[in-house]
CSV table of N, CA and C in Angstrom, one decimal:
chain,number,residue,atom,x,y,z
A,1,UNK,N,20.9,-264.4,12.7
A,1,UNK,CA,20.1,-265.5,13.2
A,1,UNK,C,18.7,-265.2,13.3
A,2,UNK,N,17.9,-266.1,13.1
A,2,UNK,CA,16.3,-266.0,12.8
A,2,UNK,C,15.9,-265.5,14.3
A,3,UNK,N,15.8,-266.2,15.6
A,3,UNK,CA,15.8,-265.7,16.4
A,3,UNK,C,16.0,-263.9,17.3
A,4,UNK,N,17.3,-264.0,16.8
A,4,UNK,CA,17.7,-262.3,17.4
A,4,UNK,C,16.6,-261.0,16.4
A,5,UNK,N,16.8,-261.6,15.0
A,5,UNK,CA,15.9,-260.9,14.1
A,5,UNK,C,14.4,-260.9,14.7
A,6,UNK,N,13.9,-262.0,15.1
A,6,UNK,CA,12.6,-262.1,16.2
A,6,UNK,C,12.5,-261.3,17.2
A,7,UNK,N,13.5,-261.2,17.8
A,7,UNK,CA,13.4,-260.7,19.0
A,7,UNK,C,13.3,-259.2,19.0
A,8,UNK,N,14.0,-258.5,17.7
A,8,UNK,CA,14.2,-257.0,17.7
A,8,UNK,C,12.8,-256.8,16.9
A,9,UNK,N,12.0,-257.6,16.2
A,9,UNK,CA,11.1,-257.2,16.3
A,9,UNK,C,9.9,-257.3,16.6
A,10,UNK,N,9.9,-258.0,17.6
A,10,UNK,CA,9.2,-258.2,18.8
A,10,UNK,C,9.2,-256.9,19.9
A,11,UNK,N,10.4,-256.1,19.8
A,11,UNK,CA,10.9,-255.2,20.7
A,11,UNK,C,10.5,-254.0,20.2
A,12,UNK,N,10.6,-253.6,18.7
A,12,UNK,CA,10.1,-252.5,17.9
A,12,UNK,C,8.0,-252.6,18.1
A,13,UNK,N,7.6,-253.6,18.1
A,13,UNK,CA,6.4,-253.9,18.1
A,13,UNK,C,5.9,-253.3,19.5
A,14,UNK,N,6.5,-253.8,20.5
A,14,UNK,CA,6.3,-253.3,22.0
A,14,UNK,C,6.5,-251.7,21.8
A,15,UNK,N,7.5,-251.3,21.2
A,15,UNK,CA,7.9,-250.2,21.6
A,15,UNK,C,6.5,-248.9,20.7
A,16,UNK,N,6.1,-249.7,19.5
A,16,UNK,CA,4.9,-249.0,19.0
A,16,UNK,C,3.8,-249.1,19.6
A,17,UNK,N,3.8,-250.1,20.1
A,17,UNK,CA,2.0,-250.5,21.4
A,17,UNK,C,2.5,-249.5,22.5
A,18,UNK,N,3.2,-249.2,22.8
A,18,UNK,CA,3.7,-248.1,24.0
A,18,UNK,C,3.6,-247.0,23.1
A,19,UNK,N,3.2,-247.1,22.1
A,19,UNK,CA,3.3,-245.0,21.5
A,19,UNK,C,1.9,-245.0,21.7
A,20,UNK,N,1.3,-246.1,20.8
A,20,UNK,CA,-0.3,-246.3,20.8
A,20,UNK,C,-1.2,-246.0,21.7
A,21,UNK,N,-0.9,-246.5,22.9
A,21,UNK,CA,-1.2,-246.6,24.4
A,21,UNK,C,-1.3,-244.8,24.6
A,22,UNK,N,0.0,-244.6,24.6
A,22,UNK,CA,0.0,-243.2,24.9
A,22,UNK,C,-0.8,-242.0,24.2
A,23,UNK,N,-0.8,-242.4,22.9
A,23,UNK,CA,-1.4,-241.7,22.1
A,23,UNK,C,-3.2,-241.5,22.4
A,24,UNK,N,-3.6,-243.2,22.8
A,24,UNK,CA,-4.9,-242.7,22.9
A,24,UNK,C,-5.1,-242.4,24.3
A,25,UNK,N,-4.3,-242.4,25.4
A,25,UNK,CA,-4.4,-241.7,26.6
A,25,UNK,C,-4.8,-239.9,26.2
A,26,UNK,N,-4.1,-239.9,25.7
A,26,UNK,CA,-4.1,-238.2,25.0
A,26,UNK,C,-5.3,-238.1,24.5
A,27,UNK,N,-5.6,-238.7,23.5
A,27,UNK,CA,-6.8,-238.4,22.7
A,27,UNK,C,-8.4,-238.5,23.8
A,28,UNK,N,-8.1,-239.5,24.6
A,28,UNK,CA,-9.1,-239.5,25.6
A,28,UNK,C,-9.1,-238.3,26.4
A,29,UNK,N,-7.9,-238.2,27.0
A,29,UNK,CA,-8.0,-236.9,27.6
A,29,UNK,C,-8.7,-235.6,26.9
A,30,UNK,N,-8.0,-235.3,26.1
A,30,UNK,CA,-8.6,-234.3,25.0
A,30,UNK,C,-10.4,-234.4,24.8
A,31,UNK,N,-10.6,-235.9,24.4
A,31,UNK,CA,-12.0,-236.0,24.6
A,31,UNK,C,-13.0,-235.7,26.0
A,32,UNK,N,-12.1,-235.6,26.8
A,32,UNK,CA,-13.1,-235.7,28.0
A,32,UNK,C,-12.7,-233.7,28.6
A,33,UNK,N,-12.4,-233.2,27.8
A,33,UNK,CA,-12.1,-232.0,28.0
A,33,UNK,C,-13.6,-231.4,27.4
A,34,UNK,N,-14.3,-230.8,28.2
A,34,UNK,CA,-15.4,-230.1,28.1
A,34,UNK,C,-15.2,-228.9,26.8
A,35,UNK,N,-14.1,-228.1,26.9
A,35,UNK,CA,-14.4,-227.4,25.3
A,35,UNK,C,-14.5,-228.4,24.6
A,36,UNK,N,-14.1,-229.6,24.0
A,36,UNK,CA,-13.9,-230.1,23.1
A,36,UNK,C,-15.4,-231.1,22.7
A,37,UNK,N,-16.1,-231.8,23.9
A,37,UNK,CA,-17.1,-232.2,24.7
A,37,UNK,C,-17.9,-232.0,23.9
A,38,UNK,N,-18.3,-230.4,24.4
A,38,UNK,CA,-19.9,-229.9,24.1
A,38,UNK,C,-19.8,-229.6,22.5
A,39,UNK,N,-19.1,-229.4,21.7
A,39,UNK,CA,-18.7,-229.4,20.6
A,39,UNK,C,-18.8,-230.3,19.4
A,40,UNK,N,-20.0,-230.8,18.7
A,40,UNK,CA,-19.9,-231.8,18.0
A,40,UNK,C,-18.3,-231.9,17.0
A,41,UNK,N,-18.4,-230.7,16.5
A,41,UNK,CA,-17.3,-230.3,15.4
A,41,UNK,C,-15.6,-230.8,15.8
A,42,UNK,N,-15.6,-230.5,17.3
A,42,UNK,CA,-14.3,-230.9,17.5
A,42,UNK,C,-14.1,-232.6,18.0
A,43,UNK,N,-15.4,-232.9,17.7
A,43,UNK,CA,-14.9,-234.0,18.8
A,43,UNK,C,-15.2,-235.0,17.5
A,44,UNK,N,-15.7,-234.8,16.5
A,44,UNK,CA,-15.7,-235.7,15.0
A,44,UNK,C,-14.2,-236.1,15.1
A,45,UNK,N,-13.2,-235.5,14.7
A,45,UNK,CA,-11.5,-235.5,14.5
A,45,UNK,C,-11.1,-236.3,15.5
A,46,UNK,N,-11.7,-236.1,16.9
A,46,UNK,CA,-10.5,-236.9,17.9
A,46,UNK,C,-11.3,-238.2,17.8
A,47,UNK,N,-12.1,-238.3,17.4
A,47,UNK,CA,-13.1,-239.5,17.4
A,47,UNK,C,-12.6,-240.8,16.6
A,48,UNK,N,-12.3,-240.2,15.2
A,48,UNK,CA,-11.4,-240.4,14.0
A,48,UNK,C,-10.2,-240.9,14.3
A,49,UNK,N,-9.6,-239.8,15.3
A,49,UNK,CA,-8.1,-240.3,15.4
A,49,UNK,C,-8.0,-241.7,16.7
A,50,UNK,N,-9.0,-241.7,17.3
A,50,UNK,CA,-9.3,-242.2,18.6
A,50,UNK,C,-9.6,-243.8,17.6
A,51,UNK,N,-10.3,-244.0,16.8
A,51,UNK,CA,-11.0,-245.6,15.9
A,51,UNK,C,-9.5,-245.9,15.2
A,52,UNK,N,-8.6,-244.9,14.4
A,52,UNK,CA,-7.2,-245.1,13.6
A,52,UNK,C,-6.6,-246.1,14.4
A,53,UNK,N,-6.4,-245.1,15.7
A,53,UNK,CA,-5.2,-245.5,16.6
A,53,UNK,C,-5.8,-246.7,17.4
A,54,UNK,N,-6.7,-247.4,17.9
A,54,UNK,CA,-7.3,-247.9,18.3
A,54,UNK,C,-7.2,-249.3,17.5
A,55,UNK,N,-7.5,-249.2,16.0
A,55,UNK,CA,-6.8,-250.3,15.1
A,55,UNK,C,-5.6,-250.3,14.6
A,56,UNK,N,-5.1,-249.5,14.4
A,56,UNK,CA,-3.5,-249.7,14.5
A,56,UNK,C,-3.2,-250.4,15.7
A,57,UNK,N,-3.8,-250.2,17.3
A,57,UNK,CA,-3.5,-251.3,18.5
A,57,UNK,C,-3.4,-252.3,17.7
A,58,UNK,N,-4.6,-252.8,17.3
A,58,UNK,CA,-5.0,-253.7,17.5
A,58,UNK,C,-4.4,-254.5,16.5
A,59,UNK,N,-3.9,-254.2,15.0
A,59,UNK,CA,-2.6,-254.1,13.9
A,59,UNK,C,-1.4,-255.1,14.5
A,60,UNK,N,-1.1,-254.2,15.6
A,60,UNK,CA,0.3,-254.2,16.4
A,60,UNK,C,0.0,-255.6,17.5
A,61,UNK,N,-0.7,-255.6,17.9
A,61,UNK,CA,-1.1,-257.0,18.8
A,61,UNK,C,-1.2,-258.1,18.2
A,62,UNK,N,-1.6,-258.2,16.6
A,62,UNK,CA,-1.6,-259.1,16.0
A,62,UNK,C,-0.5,-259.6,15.7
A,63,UNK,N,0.3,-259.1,15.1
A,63,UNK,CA,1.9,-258.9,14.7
A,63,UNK,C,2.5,-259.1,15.9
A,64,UNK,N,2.5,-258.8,17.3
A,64,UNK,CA,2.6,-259.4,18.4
A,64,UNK,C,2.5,-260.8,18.7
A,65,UNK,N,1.5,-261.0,18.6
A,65,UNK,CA,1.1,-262.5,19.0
A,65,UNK,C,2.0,-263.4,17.7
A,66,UNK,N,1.8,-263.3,16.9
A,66,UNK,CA,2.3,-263.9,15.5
A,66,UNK,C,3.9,-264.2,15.9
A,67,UNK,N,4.5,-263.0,15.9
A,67,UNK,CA,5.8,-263.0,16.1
A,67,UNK,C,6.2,-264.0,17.6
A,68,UNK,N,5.4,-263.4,18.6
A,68,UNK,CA,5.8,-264.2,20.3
A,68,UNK,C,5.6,-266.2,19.9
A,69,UNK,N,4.8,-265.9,19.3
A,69,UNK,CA,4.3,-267.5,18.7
A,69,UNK,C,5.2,-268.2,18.2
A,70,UNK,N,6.6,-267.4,17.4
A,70,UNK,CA,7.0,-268.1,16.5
A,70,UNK,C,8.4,-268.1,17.3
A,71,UNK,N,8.4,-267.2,17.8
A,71,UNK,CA,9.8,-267.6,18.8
A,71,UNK,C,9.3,-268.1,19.7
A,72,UNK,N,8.5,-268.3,20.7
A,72,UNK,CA,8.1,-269.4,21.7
A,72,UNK,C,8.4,-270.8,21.0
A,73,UNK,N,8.1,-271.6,19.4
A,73,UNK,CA,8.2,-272.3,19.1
A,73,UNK,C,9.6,-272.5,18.3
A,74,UNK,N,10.4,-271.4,17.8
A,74,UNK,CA,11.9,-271.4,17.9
A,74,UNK,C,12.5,-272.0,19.7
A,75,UNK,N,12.5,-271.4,20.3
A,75,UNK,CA,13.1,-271.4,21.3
A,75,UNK,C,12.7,-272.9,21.9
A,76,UNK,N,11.7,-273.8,21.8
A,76,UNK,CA,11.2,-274.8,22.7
A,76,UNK,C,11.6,-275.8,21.3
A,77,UNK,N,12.2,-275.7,19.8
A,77,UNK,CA,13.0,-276.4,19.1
A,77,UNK,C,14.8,-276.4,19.4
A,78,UNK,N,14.9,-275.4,20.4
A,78,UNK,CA,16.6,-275.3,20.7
A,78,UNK,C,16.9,-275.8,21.7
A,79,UNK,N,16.4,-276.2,22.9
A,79,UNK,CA,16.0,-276.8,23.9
A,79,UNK,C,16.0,-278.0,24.0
């Protein structure tokens, strides 16, 4: 059914905005770590990975919204 298929991936989507999230918790962290800091050389890479993951969010929120849209308007056709 079109709906349950929505729903799991709706669920898989959440569950990658939750890696995302986490990921750039990390990368922040890492950034605000003074070896890494004063260091132009190391902080190029986390910078990099920090812009990736950051549009990947933002990837994932779109495909979010898209998907919640289409089941909000499945669900208010079953009703």
């Amino acid at each position: 059914n079109k709906i349950k298929s929505l729903q799991k991936q709706e669920e898989q989507i959440l569950l990658q905005v939750d890696q995302c999230d986490s990921k750039i918790g990390k990368i922040t962290a890492a950034m605000s770590d003074p070896d890494n800091y004063q260091y132009g050389e190391k902080m190029k890479p986390l910078v990099s990975e920090l812009d990736r993951t950051k549009s990947e969010l933002q990837e994932l929120m779109n495909g979010w919204e898209s998907v919640h849209t289409e089941l909000e308007e499945m669900s208010e056709h079953e009703t």
